[in-house]
mmCIF file with all atom_site columns, C-alpha atoms in Angstrom:
data_model
loop_
_atom_site.group_PDB
_atom_site.id
_atom_site.type_symbol
_atom_site.label_atom_id
_atom_site.label_alt_id
_atom_site.label_comp_id
_atom_site.label_asym_id
_atom_site.label_entity_id
_atom_site.label_seq_id
_atom_site.pdbx_PDB_ins_code
_atom_site.Cartn_x
_atom_site.Cartn_y
_atom_site.Cartn_z
_atom_site.occupancy
_atom_site.B_iso_or_equiv
_atom_site.pdbx_formal_charge
_atom_site.auth_seq_id
_atom_site.auth_comp_id
_atom_site.auth_asym_id
_atom_site.auth_atom_id
_atom_site.pdbx_PDB_model_num
ATOM 1   C CA . MET H 1 1   ? 17.536 30.626 3.395  1.00 91.00 ? 235 MET H CA 1
ATOM 2   C CA . ILE H 1 2   ? 21.455 30.546 3.628  1.00 95.00 ? 236 ILE H CA 1
ATOM 3   C CA . LEU H 1 3   ? 23.232 29.101 6.513  1.00 95.00 ? 237 LEU H CA 1
ATOM 4   C CA . LEU H 1 4   ? 26.508 30.016 7.792  1.00 96.00 ? 238 LEU H CA 1
ATOM 5   C CA . HIS H 1 5   ? 28.710 29.038 10.649 1.00 95.00 ? 239 HIS H CA 1
ATOM 6   C CA . MET H 1 6   ? 31.423 31.263 11.839 1.00 94.00 ? 240 MET H CA 1
ATOM 7   C CA . GLU H 1 7   ? 33.341 32.518 14.981 1.00 93.00 ? 241 GLU H CA 1
ATOM 8   C CA . ASN H 1 8   ? 31.182 29.685 16.693 1.00 94.00 ? 242 ASN H CA 1
ATOM 9   C CA . LYS H 1 9   ? 27.937 31.261 15.735 1.00 95.00 ? 243 LYS H CA 1
ATOM 10  C CA . ASN H 1 10  ? 24.981 30.018 13.491 1.00 95.00 ? 244 ASN H CA 1
ATOM 11  C CA . ILE H 1 11  ? 23.746 32.638 11.168 1.00 96.00 ? 245 ILE H CA 1
ATOM 12  C CA . SER H 1 12  ? 20.747 32.307 8.897  1.00 95.00 ? 246 SER H CA 1
ATOM 13  C CA . ILE H 1 13  ? 20.166 34.747 6.166  1.00 96.00 ? 247 ILE H CA 1
ATOM 14  C CA . TYR H 1 14  ? 16.770 35.359 4.649  1.00 96.00 ? 248 TYR H CA 1
ATOM 15  C CA . PRO H 1 15  ? 17.476 37.302 1.387  1.00 97.00 ? 249 PRO H CA 1
ATOM 16  C CA . SER H 1 16  ? 15.366 39.927 0.078  1.00 97.00 ? 250 SER H CA 1
ATOM 17  C CA . GLN H 1 17  ? 13.445 39.410 -3.295 1.00 95.00 ? 251 GLN H CA 1
ATOM 18  C CA . LYS H 1 18  ? 14.993 42.654 -4.708 1.00 96.00 ? 252 LYS H CA 1
ATOM 19  C CA . GLU H 1 19  ? 18.178 44.600 -4.637 1.00 96.00 ? 253 GLU H CA 1
ATOM 20  C CA . ASN H 1 20  ? 19.217 47.185 -1.990 1.00 98.00 ? 254 ASN H CA 1
ATOM 21  C CA . ARG H 1 21  ? 16.732 46.512 0.417  1.00 98.00 ? 255 ARG H CA 1
ATOM 22  C CA . PRO H 1 22  ? 16.949 47.104 4.156  1.00 98.00 ? 256 PRO H CA 1
ATOM 23  C CA . ILE H 1 23  ? 18.783 44.430 6.199  1.00 98.00 ? 257 ILE H CA 1
ATOM 24  C CA . ILE H 1 24  ? 17.962 43.811 10.068 1.00 98.00 ? 258 ILE H CA 1
ATOM 25  C CA . TYR H 1 25  ? 20.165 41.723 12.214 1.00 98.00 ? 259 TYR H CA 1
ATOM 26  C CA . LEU H 1 26  ? 18.197 39.635 15.017 1.00 98.00 ? 260 LEU H CA 1
ATOM 27  C CA . HIS H 1 27  ? 20.017 37.897 17.933 1.00 97.00 ? 261 HIS H CA 1
ATOM 28  C CA . SER H 1 28  ? 18.189 34.973 19.298 1.00 93.00 ? 262 SER H CA 1
ATOM 29  C CA . PHE H 1 29  ? 18.554 32.552 22.288 1.00 87.00 ? 263 PHE H CA 1
ATOM 30  C CA . ALA H 1 30  ? 17.109 29.668 20.280 1.00 80.00 ? 264 ALA H CA 1
ATOM 31  C CA . ASP H 1 31  ? 16.820 29.176 16.708 1.00 75.00 ? 265 ASP H CA 1
ATOM 32  C CA . ASP H 1 32  ? 13.560 30.988 16.357 1.00 77.00 ? 266 ASP H CA 1
ATOM 33  C CA . GLY H 1 33  ? 14.354 33.140 13.141 1.00 83.00 ? 267 GLY H CA 1
ATOM 34  C CA . GLN H 1 34  ? 12.182 31.006 11.028 1.00 87.00 ? 268 GLN H CA 1
ATOM 35  C CA . ALA H 1 35  ? 9.174  31.396 13.328 1.00 92.00 ? 269 ALA H CA 1
ATOM 36  C CA . VAL H 1 36  ? 9.617  35.210 13.296 1.00 94.00 ? 270 VAL H CA 1
ATOM 37  C CA . ARG H 1 37  ? 9.818  35.211 9.557  1.00 91.00 ? 271 ARG H CA 1
ATOM 38  C CA . GLN H 1 38  ? 6.939  33.426 9.329  1.00 92.00 ? 272 GLN H CA 1
ATOM 39  C CA . GLU H 1 39  ? 4.933  35.765 11.452 1.00 94.00 ? 273 GLU H CA 1
ATOM 40  C CA . LEU H 1 40  ? 6.304  38.642 9.214  1.00 94.00 ? 274 LEU H CA 1
ATOM 41  C CA . GLN H 1 41  ? 5.144  36.961 6.180  1.00 91.00 ? 275 GLN H CA 1
ATOM 42  C CA . LYS H 1 42  ? 1.620  36.805 7.826  1.00 92.00 ? 276 LYS H CA 1
ATOM 43  C CA . ARG H 1 43  ? 1.541  40.419 8.206  1.00 91.00 ? 277 ARG H CA 1
ATOM 44  C CA . ASN H 1 44  ? 2.540  41.085 4.521  1.00 88.00 ? 278 ASN H CA 1
ATOM 45  C CA . CYS H 1 45  ? 5.841  42.992 5.584  1.00 93.00 ? 279 CYS H CA 1
ATOM 46  C CA . PRO H 1 46  ? 7.835  44.946 3.358  1.00 95.00 ? 280 PRO H CA 1
ATOM 47  C CA . ASP H 1 47  ? 10.629 43.030 1.306  1.00 96.00 ? 281 ASP H CA 1
ATOM 48  C CA . PHE H 1 48  ? 13.680 42.920 3.452  1.00 97.00 ? 282 PHE H CA 1
ATOM 49  C CA . ASN H 1 49  ? 16.898 40.996 4.379  1.00 98.00 ? 283 ASN H CA 1
ATOM 50  C CA . LEU H 1 50  ? 16.909 39.136 7.754  1.00 97.00 ? 284 LEU H CA 1
ATOM 51  C CA . VAL H 1 51  ? 20.105 37.823 9.447  1.00 98.00 ? 285 VAL H CA 1
ATOM 52  C CA . VAL H 1 52  ? 19.476 35.664 12.532 1.00 97.00 ? 286 VAL H CA 1
ATOM 53  C CA . ILE H 1 53  ? 22.485 34.906 14.778 1.00 97.00 ? 287 ILE H CA 1
ATOM 54  C CA . ASN H 1 54  ? 22.251 32.359 17.585 1.00 94.00 ? 288 ASN H CA 1
ATOM 55  C CA . GLN H 1 55  ? 24.555 29.890 19.257 1.00 93.00 ? 289 GLN H CA 1
ATOM 56  C CA . LEU H 1 56  ? 25.485 32.887 21.274 1.00 95.00 ? 290 LEU H CA 1
ATOM 57  C CA . ASN H 1 57  ? 27.218 32.776 24.921 1.00 95.00 ? 291 ASN H CA 1
ATOM 58  C CA . TRP H 1 58  ? 24.164 34.661 26.009 1.00 94.00 ? 292 TRP H CA 1
ATOM 59  C CA . ASN H 1 59  ? 25.185 35.926 29.564 1.00 95.00 ? 293 ASN H CA 1
ATOM 60  C CA . GLN H 1 60  ? 28.688 36.874 27.980 1.00 96.00 ? 294 GLN H CA 1
ATOM 61  C CA . ASP H 1 61  ? 28.021 38.335 24.364 1.00 97.00 ? 295 ASP H CA 1
ATOM 62  C CA . MET H 1 62  ? 24.996 40.151 25.182 1.00 97.00 ? 296 MET H CA 1
ATOM 63  C CA . THR H 1 63  ? 25.850 42.010 28.364 1.00 97.00 ? 297 THR H CA 1
ATOM 64  C CA . PRO H 1 64  ? 27.871 45.341 28.388 1.00 97.00 ? 298 PRO H CA 1
ATOM 65  C CA . TRP H 1 65  ? 29.836 44.782 31.738 1.00 97.00 ? 299 TRP H CA 1
ATOM 66  C CA . PRO H 1 66  ? 30.149 42.162 34.116 1.00 96.00 ? 300 PRO H CA 1
ATOM 67  C CA . GLY H 1 67  ? 27.458 41.492 36.793 1.00 91.00 ? 301 GLY H CA 1
ATOM 68  C CA . VAL H 1 68  ? 26.218 39.202 39.368 1.00 87.00 ? 302 VAL H CA 1
ATOM 69  C CA . PRO H 1 69  ? 23.411 36.626 38.210 1.00 83.00 ? 303 PRO H CA 1
ATOM 70  C CA . VAL H 1 70  ? 19.916 37.832 39.212 1.00 81.00 ? 304 VAL H CA 1
ATOM 71  C CA . PHE H 1 71  ? 19.022 34.382 40.222 1.00 76.00 ? 305 PHE H CA 1
ATOM 72  C CA . ALA H 1 72  ? 20.825 31.801 42.108 1.00 73.00 ? 306 ALA H CA 1
ATOM 73  C CA . LYS H 1 73  ? 22.505 28.845 40.072 1.00 78.00 ? 307 LYS H CA 1
ATOM 74  C CA . GLU H 1 74  ? 22.757 31.073 36.979 1.00 81.00 ? 308 GLU H CA 1
ATOM 75  C CA . GLU H 1 75  ? 26.088 32.045 35.435 1.00 86.00 ? 309 GLU H CA 1
ATOM 76  C CA . PRO H 1 76  ? 27.433 35.489 36.039 1.00 91.00 ? 310 PRO H CA 1
ATOM 77  C CA . PHE H 1 77  ? 27.170 38.187 33.385 1.00 94.00 ? 311 PHE H CA 1
ATOM 78  C CA . GLY H 1 78  ? 30.248 38.156 31.589 1.00 96.00 ? 312 GLY H CA 1
ATOM 79  C CA . GLY H 1 79  ? 30.334 41.694 29.938 1.00 97.00 ? 313 GLY H CA 1
ATOM 80  C CA . GLY H 1 80  ? 31.559 40.561 26.653 1.00 97.00 ? 314 GLY H CA 1
ATOM 81  C CA . THR H 1 81  ? 29.424 42.757 24.498 1.00 97.00 ? 315 THR H CA 1
ATOM 82  C CA . GLU H 1 82  ? 32.424 44.880 23.205 1.00 96.00 ? 316 GLU H CA 1
ATOM 83  C CA . ALA H 1 83  ? 34.298 41.958 22.003 1.00 97.00 ? 317 ALA H CA 1
ATOM 84  C CA . TYR H 1 84  ? 31.406 40.255 20.484 1.00 98.00 ? 318 TYR H CA 1
ATOM 85  C CA . LEU H 1 85  ? 30.469 43.506 18.633 1.00 98.00 ? 319 LEU H CA 1
ATOM 86  C CA . GLU H 1 86  ? 33.946 43.538 17.030 1.00 97.00 ? 320 GLU H CA 1
ATOM 87  C CA . ILE H 1 87  ? 33.196 40.212 15.505 1.00 97.00 ? 321 ILE H CA 1
ATOM 88  C CA . LEU H 1 88  ? 29.781 41.129 14.272 1.00 98.00 ? 322 LEU H CA 1
ATOM 89  C CA . THR H 1 89  ? 31.031 44.523 12.839 1.00 98.00 ? 323 THR H CA 1
ATOM 90  C CA . ALA H 1 90  ? 34.171 43.210 11.392 1.00 97.00 ? 324 ALA H CA 1
ATOM 91  C CA . LYS H 1 91  ? 33.360 39.609 10.256 1.00 97.00 ? 325 LYS H CA 1
ATOM 92  C CA . ILE H 1 92  ? 29.674 38.527 10.390 1.00 98.00 ? 326 ILE H CA 1
ATOM 93  C CA . ILE H 1 93  ? 28.093 41.604 8.927  1.00 98.00 ? 327 ILE H CA 1
ATOM 94  C CA . PRO H 1 94  ? 30.605 41.851 6.011  1.00 98.00 ? 328 PRO H CA 1
ATOM 95  C CA . THR H 1 95  ? 30.229 38.029 5.463  1.00 97.00 ? 329 THR H CA 1
ATOM 96  C CA . ALA H 1 96  ? 26.348 38.097 5.437  1.00 98.00 ? 330 ALA H CA 1
ATOM 97  C CA . GLU H 1 97  ? 26.122 41.070 3.109  1.00 98.00 ? 331 GLU H CA 1
ATOM 98  C CA . GLN H 1 98  ? 28.083 39.096 0.499  1.00 97.00 ? 332 GLN H CA 1
ATOM 99  C CA . ASN H 1 99  ? 24.988 36.722 0.518  1.00 97.00 ? 333 ASN H CA 1
ATOM 100 C CA . ILE H 1 100 ? 22.369 39.415 -0.292 1.00 97.00 ? 334 ILE H CA 1
ATOM 101 C CA . SER H 1 101 ? 21.241 41.153 -3.416 1.00 96.00 ? 335 SER H CA 1
ATOM 102 C CA . GLY H 1 102 ? 22.753 44.811 -3.831 1.00 97.00 ? 336 GLY H CA 1
ATOM 103 C CA . THR H 1 103 ? 23.835 46.924 -0.934 1.00 97.00 ? 337 THR H CA 1
ATOM 104 C CA . PRO H 1 104 ? 21.489 47.647 2.058  1.00 98.00 ? 338 PRO H CA 1
ATOM 105 C CA . CYS H 1 105 ? 19.620 50.925 1.851  1.00 97.00 ? 339 CYS H CA 1
ATOM 106 C CA . TRP H 1 106 ? 19.771 50.989 5.787  1.00 98.00 ? 340 TRP H CA 1
ATOM 107 C CA . ARG H 1 107 ? 20.736 48.452 8.515  1.00 98.00 ? 341 ARG H CA 1
ATOM 108 C CA . GLY H 1 108 ? 18.732 47.570 11.803 1.00 98.00 ? 342 GLY H CA 1
ATOM 109 C CA . ILE H 1 109 ? 19.025 45.772 14.720 1.00 98.00 ? 343 ILE H CA 1
ATOM 110 C CA . ALA H 1 110 ? 16.818 43.731 16.863 1.00 98.00 ? 344 ALA H CA 1
ATOM 111 C CA . GLY H 1 111 ? 16.697 41.555 19.863 1.00 97.00 ? 345 GLY H CA 1
ATOM 112 C CA . TYR H 1 112 ? 14.469 40.133 22.689 1.00 96.00 ? 346 TYR H CA 1
ATOM 113 C CA . SER H 1 113 ? 15.543 39.978 26.387 1.00 96.00 ? 347 SER H CA 1
ATOM 114 C CA . LEU H 1 114 ? 19.260 40.420 26.723 1.00 97.00 ? 348 LEU H CA 1
ATOM 115 C CA . ALA H 1 115 ? 19.591 40.706 22.978 1.00 97.00 ? 349 ALA H CA 1
ATOM 116 C CA . GLY H 1 116 ? 17.203 43.781 23.322 1.00 98.00 ? 350 GLY H CA 1
ATOM 117 C CA . LEU H 1 117 ? 19.912 45.160 25.744 1.00 98.00 ? 351 LEU H CA 1
ATOM 118 C CA . PHE H 1 118 ? 22.724 44.441 23.393 1.00 98.00 ? 352 PHE H CA 1
ATOM 119 C CA . ALA H 1 119 ? 20.678 45.959 20.453 1.00 98.00 ? 353 ALA H CA 1
ATOM 120 C CA . LEU H 1 120 ? 20.448 49.285 22.403 1.00 98.00 ? 354 LEU H CA 1
ATOM 121 C CA . PHE H 1 121 ? 24.094 49.345 23.690 1.00 98.00 ? 355 PHE H CA 1
ATOM 122 C CA . SER H 1 122 ? 25.420 48.762 20.177 1.00 98.00 ? 356 SER H CA 1
ATOM 123 C CA . LEU H 1 123 ? 24.219 51.883 19.120 1.00 98.00 ? 357 LEU H CA 1
ATOM 124 C CA . TYR H 1 124 ? 26.534 53.567 21.483 1.00 98.00 ? 358 TYR H CA 1
ATOM 125 C CA . LYS H 1 125 ? 29.633 51.728 20.206 1.00 98.00 ? 359 LYS H CA 1
ATOM 126 C CA . THR H 1 126 ? 29.000 51.720 16.277 1.00 98.00 ? 360 THR H CA 1
ATOM 127 C CA . ASN H 1 127 ? 27.266 53.852 13.794 1.00 98.00 ? 361 ASN H CA 1
ATOM 128 C CA . LEU H 1 128 ? 26.443 50.886 11.505 1.00 98.00 ? 362 LEU H CA 1
ATOM 129 C CA . PHE H 1 129 ? 22.763 50.600 12.647 1.00 98.00 ? 363 PHE H CA 1
ATOM 130 C CA . SER H 1 130 ? 20.095 53.408 12.018 1.00 98.00 ? 364 SER H CA 1
ATOM 131 C CA . ARG H 1 131 ? 17.112 51.594 13.490 1.00 98.00 ? 365 ARG H CA 1
ATOM 132 C CA . MET H 1 132 ? 16.879 49.438 16.659 1.00 98.00 ? 366 MET H CA 1
ATOM 133 C CA . ALA H 1 133 ? 14.039 47.442 18.056 1.00 98.00 ? 367 ALA H CA 1
ATOM 134 C CA . SER H 1 134 ? 14.551 46.351 21.784 1.00 98.00 ? 368 SER H CA 1
ATOM 135 C CA . VAL H 1 135 ? 11.835 43.829 22.620 1.00 98.00 ? 369 VAL H CA 1
ATOM 136 C CA . SER H 1 136 ? 11.241 43.023 26.223 1.00 96.00 ? 370 SER H CA 1
ATOM 137 C CA . GLY H 1 137 ? 14.945 44.158 26.499 1.00 97.00 ? 371 GLY H CA 1
ATOM 138 C CA . SER H 1 138 ? 16.813 43.774 29.811 1.00 97.00 ? 372 SER H CA 1
ATOM 139 C CA . LEU H 1 139 ? 17.097 47.301 30.598 1.00 97.00 ? 373 LEU H CA 1
ATOM 140 C CA . TRP H 1 140 ? 16.798 46.603 34.210 1.00 96.00 ? 374 TRP H CA 1
ATOM 141 C CA . TYR H 1 141 ? 20.587 45.645 33.926 1.00 97.00 ? 375 TYR H CA 1
ATOM 142 C CA . PRO H 1 142 ? 22.587 47.285 36.658 1.00 95.00 ? 376 PRO H CA 1
ATOM 143 C CA . LYS H 1 143 ? 23.934 50.586 35.875 1.00 96.00 ? 377 LYS H CA 1
ATOM 144 C CA . PHE H 1 144 ? 22.614 50.589 32.096 1.00 97.00 ? 378 PHE H CA 1
ATOM 145 C CA . TYR H 1 145 ? 19.925 53.494 32.907 1.00 97.00 ? 379 TYR H CA 1
ATOM 146 C CA . GLU H 1 146 ? 22.655 55.399 34.202 1.00 97.00 ? 380 GLU H CA 1
ATOM 147 C CA . TYR H 1 147 ? 24.855 54.828 31.322 1.00 98.00 ? 381 TYR H CA 1
ATOM 148 C CA . VAL H 1 148 ? 21.984 55.863 28.711 1.00 98.00 ? 382 VAL H CA 1
ATOM 149 C CA . LEU H 1 149 ? 21.762 59.363 30.522 1.00 96.00 ? 383 LEU H CA 1
ATOM 150 C CA . THR H 1 150 ? 25.461 60.193 30.634 1.00 97.00 ? 384 THR H CA 1
ATOM 151 C CA . HIS H 1 151 ? 26.825 58.821 27.363 1.00 98.00 ? 385 HIS H CA 1
ATOM 152 C CA . PRO H 1 152 ? 26.134 59.962 23.669 1.00 98.00 ? 386 PRO H CA 1
ATOM 153 C CA . LEU H 1 153 ? 24.962 57.750 20.946 1.00 98.00 ? 387 LEU H CA 1
ATOM 154 C CA . ALA H 1 154 ? 27.492 57.006 17.989 1.00 98.00 ? 388 ALA H CA 1
ATOM 155 C CA . CYS H 1 155 ? 24.914 58.417 15.531 1.00 94.00 ? 389 CYS H CA 1
ATOM 156 C CA . GLN H 1 156 ? 21.475 59.812 15.582 1.00 95.00 ? 390 GLN H CA 1
ATOM 157 C CA . PRO H 1 157 ? 19.032 56.713 14.750 1.00 98.00 ? 391 PRO H CA 1
ATOM 158 C CA . GLU H 1 158 ? 16.104 57.208 12.622 1.00 98.00 ? 392 GLU H CA 1
ATOM 159 C CA . CYS H 1 159 ? 13.705 55.250 14.773 1.00 98.00 ? 393 CYS H CA 1
ATOM 160 C CA . LEU H 1 160 ? 13.922 53.428 17.973 1.00 98.00 ? 394 LEU H CA 1
ATOM 161 C CA . TYR H 1 161 ? 11.307 50.688 19.169 1.00 98.00 ? 395 TYR H CA 1
ATOM 162 C CA . PHE H 1 162 ? 10.737 49.419 22.800 1.00 98.00 ? 396 PHE H CA 1
ATOM 163 C CA . SER H 1 163 ? 8.130  47.209 23.972 1.00 98.00 ? 397 SER H CA 1
ATOM 164 C CA . LEU H 1 164 ? 7.522  45.088 27.246 1.00 97.00 ? 398 LEU H CA 1
ATOM 165 C CA . GLY H 1 165 ? 5.006  42.822 28.807 1.00 94.00 ? 399 GLY H CA 1
ATOM 166 C CA . ASP H 1 166 ? 2.716  44.550 31.313 1.00 94.00 ? 400 ASP H CA 1
ATOM 167 C CA . LYS H 1 167 ? 3.638  41.826 33.939 1.00 94.00 ? 401 LYS H CA 1
ATOM 168 C CA . GLU H 1 168 ? 7.401  41.792 33.577 1.00 91.00 ? 402 GLU H CA 1
ATOM 169 C CA . SER H 1 169 ? 8.064  44.168 36.394 1.00 93.00 ? 403 SER H CA 1
ATOM 170 C CA . LEU H 1 170 ? 5.698  42.103 38.638 1.00 92.00 ? 404 LEU H CA 1
ATOM 171 C CA . THR H 1 171 ? 8.653  39.933 39.832 1.00 89.00 ? 405 THR H CA 1
ATOM 172 C CA . LYS H 1 172 ? 10.108 39.166 43.490 1.00 86.00 ? 406 LYS H CA 1
ATOM 173 C CA . ASN H 1 173 ? 13.343 39.894 42.034 1.00 85.00 ? 407 ASN H CA 1
ATOM 174 C CA . GLU H 1 174 ? 14.135 43.546 42.976 1.00 88.00 ? 408 GLU H CA 1
ATOM 175 C CA . VAL H 1 175 ? 16.699 44.028 40.227 1.00 89.00 ? 409 VAL H CA 1
ATOM 176 C CA . MET H 1 176 ? 14.432 43.046 37.472 1.00 92.00 ? 410 MET H CA 1
ATOM 177 C CA . GLN H 1 177 ? 11.410 45.082 38.942 1.00 93.00 ? 411 GLN H CA 1
ATOM 178 C CA . LYS H 1 178 ? 13.135 48.238 37.686 1.00 95.00 ? 412 LYS H CA 1
ATOM 179 C CA . VAL H 1 179 ? 12.361 47.067 34.032 1.00 96.00 ? 413 VAL H CA 1
ATOM 180 C CA . GLN H 1 180 ? 9.294  49.083 33.082 1.00 96.00 ? 414 GLN H CA 1
ATOM 181 C CA . LYS H 1 181 ? 10.466 52.169 35.006 1.00 97.00 ? 415 LYS H CA 1
ATOM 182 C CA . ASN H 1 182 ? 13.925 52.181 33.378 1.00 97.00 ? 416 ASN H CA 1
ATOM 183 C CA . THR H 1 183 ? 12.348 51.346 29.909 1.00 98.00 ? 417 THR H CA 1
ATOM 184 C CA . GLU H 1 184 ? 9.935  54.057 30.136 1.00 98.00 ? 418 GLU H CA 1
ATOM 185 C CA . GLU H 1 185 ? 12.489 56.694 31.402 1.00 98.00 ? 419 GLU H CA 1
ATOM 186 C CA . ILE H 1 186 ? 14.766 55.654 28.703 1.00 98.00 ? 420 ILE H CA 1
ATOM 187 C CA . VAL H 1 187 ? 12.041 56.064 26.289 1.00 98.00 ? 421 VAL H CA 1
ATOM 188 C CA . ARG H 1 188 ? 11.441 59.688 27.454 1.00 98.00 ? 422 ARG H CA 1
ATOM 189 C CA . HIS H 1 189 ? 15.100 60.361 27.559 1.00 98.00 ? 423 HIS H CA 1
ATOM 190 C CA . TYR H 1 190 ? 15.069 59.612 23.680 1.00 98.00 ? 424 TYR H CA 1
ATOM 191 C CA . GLN H 1 191 ? 11.974 61.511 23.114 1.00 98.00 ? 425 GLN H CA 1
ATOM 192 C CA . SER H 1 192 ? 13.433 64.771 24.586 1.00 97.00 ? 426 SER H CA 1
ATOM 193 C CA . GLN H 1 193 ? 16.128 64.501 22.290 1.00 96.00 ? 427 GLN H CA 1
ATOM 194 C CA . GLY H 1 194 ? 13.898 64.726 19.408 1.00 97.00 ? 428 GLY H CA 1
ATOM 195 C CA . LEU H 1 195 ? 14.481 61.111 18.385 1.00 98.00 ? 429 LEU H CA 1
ATOM 196 C CA . LYS H 1 196 ? 11.686 59.087 16.791 1.00 98.00 ? 430 LYS H CA 1
ATOM 197 C CA . THR H 1 197 ? 10.949 56.785 19.797 1.00 98.00 ? 431 THR H CA 1
ATOM 198 C CA . THR H 1 198 ? 7.892  54.212 20.035 1.00 98.00 ? 432 THR H CA 1
ATOM 199 C CA . PHE H 1 199 ? 6.882  52.193 23.069 1.00 98.00 ? 433 PHE H CA 1
ATOM 200 C CA . GLU H 1 200 ? 4.394  49.672 23.607 1.00 97.00 ? 434 GLU H CA 1
ATOM 201 C CA . LEU H 1 201 ? 3.161  47.763 26.451 1.00 96.00 ? 435 LEU H CA 1
ATOM 202 C CA . ASN H 1 202 ? 1.973  44.392 25.674 1.00 94.00 ? 436 ASN H CA 1
ATOM 203 C CA . HIS H 1 203 ? -0.200 41.934 27.517 1.00 93.00 ? 437 HIS H CA 1
ATOM 204 C CA . GLY H 1 204 ? 1.742  39.230 29.402 1.00 90.00 ? 438 GLY H CA 1
ATOM 205 C CA . ASN H 1 205 ? 5.112  38.313 31.195 1.00 88.00 ? 439 ASN H CA 1
ATOM 206 C CA . HIS H 1 206 ? 8.493  38.195 29.736 1.00 89.00 ? 440 HIS H CA 1
ATOM 207 C CA . PHE H 1 207 ? 8.091  34.818 28.157 1.00 85.00 ? 441 PHE H CA 1
ATOM 208 C CA . HIS H 1 208 ? 4.448  35.405 26.406 1.00 88.00 ? 442 HIS H CA 1
ATOM 209 C CA . GLN H 1 209 ? 4.537  35.406 22.722 1.00 91.00 ? 443 GLN H CA 1
ATOM 210 C CA . PRO H 1 210 ? 8.273  36.402 22.161 1.00 93.00 ? 444 PRO H CA 1
ATOM 211 C CA . ASN H 1 211 ? 8.207  35.639 18.481 1.00 94.00 ? 445 ASN H CA 1
ATOM 212 C CA . THR H 1 212 ? 5.051  37.481 17.678 1.00 95.00 ? 446 THR H CA 1
ATOM 213 C CA . ARG H 1 213 ? 6.413  40.396 19.792 1.00 96.00 ? 447 ARG H CA 1
ATOM 214 C CA . THR H 1 214 ? 9.679  40.384 17.971 1.00 96.00 ? 448 THR H CA 1
ATOM 215 C CA . ALA H 1 215 ? 8.121  40.532 14.528 1.00 97.00 ? 449 ALA H CA 1
ATOM 216 C CA . THR H 1 216 ? 6.032  43.459 15.732 1.00 97.00 ? 450 THR H CA 1
ATOM 217 C CA . GLY H 1 217 ? 9.212  45.317 16.634 1.00 98.00 ? 451 GLY H CA 1
ATOM 218 C CA . ILE H 1 218 ? 10.769 44.508 13.352 1.00 98.00 ? 452 ILE H CA 1
ATOM 219 C CA . LEU H 1 219 ? 7.854  45.298 11.365 1.00 97.00 ? 453 LEU H CA 1
ATOM 220 C CA . GLU H 1 220 ? 7.673  48.987 13.086 1.00 97.00 ? 454 GLU H CA 1
ATOM 221 C CA . LEU H 1 221 ? 11.232 49.299 11.832 1.00 98.00 ? 455 LEU H CA 1
ATOM 222 C CA . LEU H 1 222 ? 10.357 48.530 8.293  1.00 97.00 ? 456 LEU H CA 1
ATOM 223 C CA . ARG H 1 223 ? 7.449  50.819 8.112  1.00 93.00 ? 457 ARG H CA 1
ATOM 224 C CA . GLN H 1 224 ? 9.006  53.901 9.522  1.00 85.00 ? 458 GLN H CA 1
#
């Protein structure tokens, strides 16, 4: 593992064993990259490069536009995704890829919760990623469903993976209640465009086995 610190972010690089292997960028709320990597190793996943980015300003970096908090006493959503995406594409990705062997044969992006929202939104702003996993993605985010229906992707991705827990929409919060409906309709939208899109409904709520479910999403990208 290679550790970097840049732009106030902690970056953990898990290089592949061979040259020119895929690379997947995972944004995480906590420093859980090692746990996800270990879960993948248990499943004999294909060789690839994993880059885990944390120490994020979560409600700022991972949200596409400003919004009010969905729970009392939480910070408002800052809508800083495009500013952070510039840092990711112009600085973090080039630096990370100087620390791996060869040139990635493709790039993927994955994330859980708000990072799953960010992963999907990034496909509308850059063509660097050809595969995407949104795991328990916050697709309840206000006006995001409407954005998906009315804006073109920056490129045609090779595959898209979505998953949710079957209890995530069972909440008293009226905004977050929309998560399953929005996710399923977004999946149908991409499928209607002929994009290879997978959706899995897992057991549990939003906080059930996040590392396991994240590993499942990454593995799905690697096996396409």
